[in-house]
């Protein structure tokens, strides 16, 4: 029921819910409403969760590798409107309480049959509009960042480590990504959750881009991973004073979440080089939404180079056509 983002001839598993890369979504036009009320699973699904929790506790007690639980958010709804005069996008995100085991309960069991004979995917994502899935199906919201280095003009691709739980391990992904977590992202002073702040946390924890580094962070859109059913916000971050050698040197000296990635590739940030890298890596090596994120980042860069003219996005389309022609796609 939802179209899939297509690039270099590939239909990805990502639905682009809002944004085309030509203009950012202003921070003041993103409204996050949080209600401290926990999601409630149907009885059968709640039993699946209890089994996951018991298994992880067993492994922890035995000194084995295990997943640890932490407080997260569940998405109740995402609503997009426009301002009255300039028709700029306004996004309202309504969230409630969930945790990591809640997320695992659905994400690991999307194709598990219930007693009614239907899988969660069949019942809630294919039989109905996935955007309207119940909140207990939406226990993950990720902030994904495409990072560009200004000093040498590179786009950074990060490969998820095989140690990371879930279906996206060992795949090319955004430069940095973080799931919203209450411990880190729910302000203690009662102010609203800031997606821009989460994006800055992501590039610090995973890429060692510090607060003292000048960074231009823009929210370009929102997507829904139709394969794994995860909501995502798409950001572009440009760091004018950093380059590949500087970042790689920093990583050797320690990164907060160094274990999350096992490989990095810096690619020239022009559309032909970036789209060529996407085309040259096999389709199955990509997370569903990463290609959409990098495409939006390319469009934003092209529009900036065109002096703000949205028609600048045509340069990205032309580069895509050349990439496909050169490779016989």
Short mmCIF file of C-alpha atoms in Angstrom, two decimals:
data_model
loop_
_atom_site.label_atom_id
_atom_site.label_comp_id
_atom_site.label_asym_id
_atom_site.label_seq_id
_atom_site.Cartn_x
_atom_site.Cartn_y
_atom_site.Cartn_z
CA UNK A 1 0.00 0.00 0.00
CA UNK A 2 3.06 2.29 0.25
CA UNK A 3 5.40 2.98 -2.66
CA UNK A 4 9.07 2.08 -2.39
CA UNK A 5 11.96 4.47 -2.96
CA UNK A 6 13.82 3.53 -6.14
CA UNK A 7 17.42 4.40 -7.04
CA UNK A 8 19.83 3.11 -9.76
CA UNK A 9 17.03 0.84 -10.93
CA UNK A 10 16.49 -0.79 -7.53
CA UNK A 11 13.22 -0.63 -5.62
CA UNK A 12 14.36 -0.48 -2.00
CA UNK A 13 12.44 -1.54 1.10
CA UNK A 14 12.00 2.10 2.14
CA UNK A 15 8.90 4.29 1.86
CA UNK A 16 9.77 8.00 1.77
CA UNK A 17 7.02 9.43 3.97
CA UNK A 18 8.07 13.10 3.84
CA UNK A 19 10.79 15.16 2.18
CA UNK A 20 12.49 15.29 -1.22
CA UNK A 21 15.83 16.80 -0.22
CA UNK A 22 15.22 20.19 -1.83
CA UNK A 23 14.57 21.94 1.49
CA UNK A 24 15.20 21.08 5.11
CA UNK A 25 12.47 20.74 7.72
CA UNK A 26 13.02 23.54 10.23
CA UNK A 27 13.72 22.42 13.78
CA UNK A 28 10.92 24.59 15.14
CA UNK A 29 8.48 22.82 12.80
CA UNK A 30 9.11 19.41 14.36
CA UNK A 31 6.83 18.78 17.34
CA UNK A 32 7.46 15.70 19.46
CA UNK A 33 4.72 14.88 21.96
CA UNK A 34 5.55 12.27 24.59
CA UNK A 35 2.99 10.55 26.81
CA UNK A 36 4.45 8.47 29.69
CA UNK A 37 2.10 5.56 29.07
CA UNK A 38 3.40 2.12 28.19
CA UNK A 39 2.44 0.19 25.08
CA UNK A 40 0.18 -2.81 25.65
CA UNK A 41 0.67 -6.02 23.69
CA UNK A 42 -2.13 -8.44 22.85
CA UNK A 43 -1.95 -11.44 25.19
CA UNK A 44 -0.28 -13.77 22.70
CA UNK A 45 2.37 -11.21 21.71
CA UNK A 46 3.03 -10.37 25.37
CA UNK A 47 3.96 -14.04 25.90
CA UNK A 48 6.54 -13.74 23.12
CA UNK A 49 8.06 -10.78 24.94
CA UNK A 50 8.25 -12.65 28.25
CA UNK A 51 10.09 -15.47 26.49
CA UNK A 52 12.65 -13.04 25.04
CA UNK A 53 13.22 -11.43 28.44
CA UNK A 54 13.66 -14.81 30.14
CA UNK A 55 16.15 -15.98 27.50
CA UNK A 56 18.29 -12.84 27.78
CA UNK A 57 18.27 -13.08 31.59
CA UNK A 58 19.37 -16.74 31.32
CA UNK A 59 22.28 -15.82 29.04
CA UNK A 60 23.31 -12.94 31.28
CA UNK A 61 23.30 -15.17 34.37
CA UNK A 62 25.49 -17.66 32.54
CA UNK A 63 28.02 -15.03 31.54
CA UNK A 64 27.09 -15.37 27.87
CA UNK A 65 26.69 -12.61 25.28
CA UNK A 66 23.23 -11.15 25.69
CA UNK A 67 21.07 -8.20 24.76
CA UNK A 68 20.47 -5.62 27.46
CA UNK A 69 17.19 -3.80 27.88
CA UNK A 70 16.73 -0.03 27.92
CA UNK A 71 13.82 2.39 27.86
CA UNK A 72 12.80 3.53 24.39
CA UNK A 73 9.83 5.10 22.67
CA UNK A 74 6.96 3.70 20.65
CA UNK A 75 5.50 5.74 17.81
CA UNK A 76 1.76 6.31 18.05
CA UNK A 77 1.49 8.44 14.93
CA UNK A 78 3.37 10.67 12.52
CA UNK A 79 1.38 13.56 11.04
CA UNK A 80 2.64 15.96 8.37
CA UNK A 81 0.98 19.29 7.57
CA UNK A 82 2.10 22.59 6.02
CA UNK A 83 2.40 26.16 7.28
CA UNK A 84 -0.33 28.52 6.05
CA UNK A 85 1.71 30.93 3.92
CA UNK A 86 5.07 29.43 2.97
CA UNK A 87 3.69 25.86 2.94
CA UNK A 88 6.73 24.60 4.79
CA UNK A 89 6.44 21.08 6.24
CA UNK A 90 5.34 20.69 9.85
CA UNK A 91 5.79 17.27 11.45
CA UNK A 92 4.03 16.09 14.61
CA UNK A 93 5.44 12.94 16.19
CA UNK A 94 3.47 11.35 19.03
CA UNK A 95 5.34 8.85 21.22
CA UNK A 96 4.82 6.75 24.34
CA UNK A 97 6.84 4.36 26.52
CA UNK A 98 8.47 1.18 25.23
CA UNK A 99 11.74 -0.66 25.71
CA UNK A 100 14.27 -2.62 23.68
CA UNK A 101 12.69 -5.99 24.45
CA UNK A 102 9.38 -4.59 23.15
CA UNK A 103 11.17 -3.76 19.90
CA UNK A 104 12.71 -7.24 19.67
CA UNK A 105 9.31 -8.84 20.28
CA UNK A 106 7.93 -7.55 17.00
CA UNK A 107 11.08 -7.06 14.90
CA UNK A 108 12.25 -10.64 15.41
CA UNK A 109 8.78 -12.08 14.91
CA UNK A 110 7.27 -10.21 11.96
CA UNK A 111 6.90 -13.48 10.05
CA UNK A 112 5.93 -15.70 12.99
CA UNK A 113 2.41 -17.10 12.77
CA UNK A 114 -0.11 -16.21 15.45
CA UNK A 115 -2.88 -18.50 16.57
CA UNK A 116 -5.18 -16.78 14.06
CA UNK A 117 -2.93 -18.11 11.28
CA UNK A 118 -1.61 -14.71 10.26
CA UNK A 119 1.87 -13.29 10.75
CA UNK A 120 2.28 -9.80 12.18
CA UNK A 121 3.45 -8.69 8.73
CA UNK A 122 0.37 -10.10 7.03
CA UNK A 123 -2.06 -8.71 9.57
CA UNK A 124 -0.70 -5.23 10.27
CA UNK A 125 1.71 -4.30 7.47
CA UNK A 126 0.32 -5.92 4.34
CA UNK A 127 -3.36 -6.28 5.17
CA UNK A 128 -3.49 -2.68 6.44
CA UNK A 129 -1.57 0.54 5.83
CA UNK A 130 1.74 0.09 7.73
CA UNK A 131 1.72 3.80 8.64
CA UNK A 132 -1.38 3.10 10.75
CA UNK A 133 0.04 0.06 12.58
CA UNK A 134 -0.68 0.00 16.35
CA UNK A 135 1.90 1.64 18.61
CA UNK A 136 3.15 -1.71 19.98
CA UNK A 137 4.28 -2.52 16.44
CA UNK A 138 6.32 0.73 16.35
CA UNK A 139 8.78 0.33 19.23
CA UNK A 140 11.71 1.83 17.35
CA UNK A 141 12.43 5.25 15.92
CA UNK A 142 15.86 5.81 14.38
CA UNK A 143 17.74 8.97 13.51
CA UNK A 144 19.96 8.41 10.45
CA UNK A 145 22.69 10.84 9.40
CA UNK A 146 24.57 11.21 6.12
CA UNK A 147 27.89 12.89 6.95
CA UNK A 148 29.88 14.98 4.49
CA UNK A 149 33.40 16.20 5.22
CA UNK A 150 33.89 19.76 4.06
CA UNK A 151 37.67 19.87 3.90
CA UNK A 152 38.00 17.09 1.32
CA UNK A 153 34.40 16.77 0.07
CA UNK A 154 33.68 13.15 1.02
CA UNK A 155 30.48 11.26 1.84
CA UNK A 156 30.84 8.65 4.58
CA UNK A 157 29.31 5.19 4.35
CA UNK A 158 29.37 2.96 7.46
CA UNK A 159 28.88 -0.80 7.53
CA UNK A 160 27.00 -2.16 10.51
CA UNK A 161 29.02 -4.60 12.57
CA UNK A 162 28.05 -8.26 12.59
CA UNK A 163 27.91 -7.90 16.39
CA UNK A 164 24.88 -5.61 16.13
CA UNK A 165 21.59 -7.40 16.72
CA UNK A 166 18.90 -7.44 14.07
CA UNK A 167 18.49 -7.89 10.32
CA UNK A 168 20.72 -4.93 9.36
CA UNK A 169 23.98 -6.33 10.73
CA UNK A 170 26.90 -6.52 8.26
CA UNK A 171 25.15 -4.15 5.83
CA UNK A 172 25.98 -0.71 4.52
CA UNK A 173 24.01 1.91 6.37
CA UNK A 174 23.93 5.63 7.09
CA UNK A 175 27.10 7.33 8.33
CA UNK A 176 25.65 7.23 11.85
CA UNK A 177 22.33 6.17 13.34
CA UNK A 178 20.79 6.14 16.78
CA UNK A 179 17.52 4.82 18.11
CA UNK A 180 15.73 7.27 20.37
CA UNK A 181 16.40 6.28 23.98
CA UNK A 182 14.78 7.80 27.05
CA UNK A 183 17.99 7.84 29.07
CA UNK A 184 19.77 10.00 26.48
CA UNK A 185 17.05 11.87 24.62
CA UNK A 186 14.26 12.69 27.10
CA UNK A 187 15.24 16.06 28.64
CA UNK A 188 15.04 16.10 32.41
CA UNK A 189 13.70 19.64 32.44
CA UNK A 190 10.49 18.53 30.74
CA UNK A 191 11.28 20.15 27.39
CA UNK A 192 10.38 18.21 24.22
CA UNK A 193 12.59 15.58 22.62
CA UNK A 194 14.81 17.13 19.92
CA UNK A 195 15.54 15.00 16.85
CA UNK A 196 18.33 17.41 15.92
CA UNK A 197 19.96 16.77 19.29
CA UNK A 198 19.74 13.01 18.66
CA UNK A 199 21.44 13.50 15.28
CA UNK A 200 24.30 15.36 16.98
CA UNK A 201 24.55 12.60 19.58
CA UNK A 202 24.74 10.02 16.78
CA UNK A 203 27.71 11.63 15.02
CA UNK A 204 29.49 12.08 18.34
CA UNK A 205 28.99 8.56 19.69
CA UNK A 206 29.65 6.74 16.43
CA UNK A 207 31.97 9.08 14.49
CA UNK A 208 33.71 11.20 17.16
CA UNK A 209 32.38 14.49 15.77
CA UNK A 210 32.50 16.65 18.90
CA UNK A 211 30.42 19.61 20.01
CA UNK A 212 33.42 21.81 19.32
CA UNK A 213 33.43 20.76 15.67
CA UNK A 214 31.37 23.06 13.51
CA UNK A 215 28.55 20.98 12.06
CA UNK A 216 25.66 22.02 9.81
CA UNK A 217 22.82 19.62 10.60
CA UNK A 218 19.60 19.58 8.55
CA UNK A 219 16.53 17.33 8.75
CA UNK A 220 15.63 16.28 5.22
CA UNK A 221 12.75 13.86 5.69
CA UNK A 222 11.14 10.83 7.27
CA UNK A 223 11.00 7.26 6.04
CA UNK A 224 9.48 3.92 6.95
CA UNK A 225 11.46 0.71 6.58
CA UNK A 226 8.84 -1.56 5.02
CA UNK A 227 10.94 -4.70 5.48
CA UNK A 228 11.68 -4.40 9.20
CA UNK A 229 8.95 -1.88 10.06
CA UNK A 230 11.02 0.88 11.62
CA UNK A 231 10.44 4.62 11.43
CA UNK A 232 13.43 6.83 10.57
CA UNK A 233 14.36 10.51 10.39
CA UNK A 234 16.86 11.46 7.67
CA UNK A 235 19.54 14.08 8.41
CA UNK A 236 22.42 15.57 6.43
CA UNK A 237 25.41 16.80 8.44
CA UNK A 238 28.25 18.76 6.87
CA UNK A 239 31.44 19.24 8.89
CA UNK A 240 33.38 21.99 7.07
CA UNK A 241 36.63 21.67 9.03
CA UNK A 242 36.99 17.87 9.07
CA UNK A 243 38.33 15.39 6.54
CA UNK A 244 38.87 11.63 6.19
CA UNK A 245 42.39 11.52 7.74
CA UNK A 246 41.27 13.54 10.78
CA UNK A 247 38.30 11.28 11.48
CA UNK A 248 40.21 8.05 10.93
CA UNK A 249 42.92 9.25 13.31
CA UNK A 250 40.29 10.04 15.95
CA UNK A 251 38.76 6.59 15.61
CA UNK A 252 42.07 4.95 16.44
CA UNK A 253 42.01 6.84 19.74
CA UNK A 254 38.59 5.56 20.75
CA UNK A 255 34.94 6.12 19.88
CA UNK A 256 32.03 5.79 22.30
CA UNK A 257 30.17 3.24 20.14
CA UNK A 258 33.08 1.93 18.10
CA UNK A 259 31.67 -1.61 18.11
CA UNK A 260 28.63 -0.64 16.02
CA UNK A 261 30.57 -0.46 12.73
CA UNK A 262 33.32 -2.60 11.25
CA UNK A 263 34.10 -0.72 8.03
CA UNK A 264 33.96 2.84 6.68
CA UNK A 265 34.20 4.11 3.12
CA UNK A 266 34.75 7.75 2.20
CA UNK A 267 33.46 8.48 -1.31
CA UNK A 268 33.66 11.75 -3.25
CA UNK A 269 30.42 13.55 -2.40
CA UNK A 270 29.43 14.32 -6.00
CA UNK A 271 26.26 12.56 -7.23
CA UNK A 272 27.96 10.30 -9.79
CA UNK A 273 30.49 8.94 -7.27
CA UNK A 274 27.96 8.36 -4.50
CA UNK A 275 25.36 6.76 -6.75
CA UNK A 276 28.11 4.69 -8.37
CA UNK A 277 29.12 3.34 -4.96
CA UNK A 278 25.50 2.44 -4.22
CA UNK A 279 25.16 0.70 -7.60
CA UNK A 280 28.44 -1.21 -7.29
CA UNK A 281 27.62 -2.72 -3.91
CA UNK A 282 25.15 -5.65 -4.19
CA UNK A 283 21.58 -4.81 -3.29
CA UNK A 284 21.49 -7.28 -0.39
CA UNK A 285 24.40 -5.50 1.30
CA UNK A 286 22.33 -2.37 1.95
CA UNK A 287 19.89 -1.61 4.75
CA UNK A 288 16.46 -0.76 3.30
CA UNK A 289 16.56 3.00 3.92
CA UNK A 290 20.24 3.95 3.54
CA UNK A 291 20.09 4.59 -0.25
CA UNK A 292 17.13 6.95 0.24
CA UNK A 293 19.00 8.91 2.90
CA UNK A 294 22.10 9.41 0.73
CA UNK A 295 19.97 10.37 -2.27
CA UNK A 296 18.24 13.10 -0.27
CA UNK A 297 21.64 14.34 0.91
CA UNK A 298 22.83 14.52 -2.71
CA UNK A 299 19.74 16.47 -3.73
CA UNK A 300 20.23 18.93 -0.87
CA UNK A 301 23.83 19.50 -1.90
CA UNK A 302 22.84 20.00 -5.55
CA UNK A 303 20.15 22.52 -4.59
CA UNK A 304 22.65 24.46 -2.49
CA UNK A 305 25.09 24.58 -5.40
CA UNK A 306 22.25 25.88 -7.58
CA UNK A 307 21.75 28.81 -5.21
CA UNK A 308 18.70 27.29 -3.55
CA UNK A 309 16.84 26.48 -6.77
CA UNK A 310 14.90 23.19 -6.30
CA UNK A 311 15.58 22.40 -9.94
CA UNK A 312 19.13 21.60 -8.84
CA UNK A 313 17.88 18.11 -8.09
CA UNK A 314 17.92 17.44 -11.85
CA UNK A 315 21.72 17.22 -11.63
CA UNK A 316 21.31 14.20 -9.35
CA UNK A 317 18.85 12.57 -11.74
CA UNK A 318 21.25 13.07 -14.64
CA UNK A 319 24.11 11.56 -12.65
CA UNK A 320 21.90 8.57 -11.83
CA UNK A 321 21.11 8.08 -15.52
CA UNK A 322 24.83 8.14 -16.36
CA UNK A 323 25.65 5.65 -13.59
CA UNK A 324 22.98 3.28 -14.88
CA UNK A 325 24.03 3.70 -18.50
CA UNK A 326 27.70 3.09 -17.72
CA UNK A 327 26.82 -0.12 -15.88
CA UNK A 328 24.12 -1.35 -18.24
CA UNK A 329 21.45 -1.15 -15.56
#
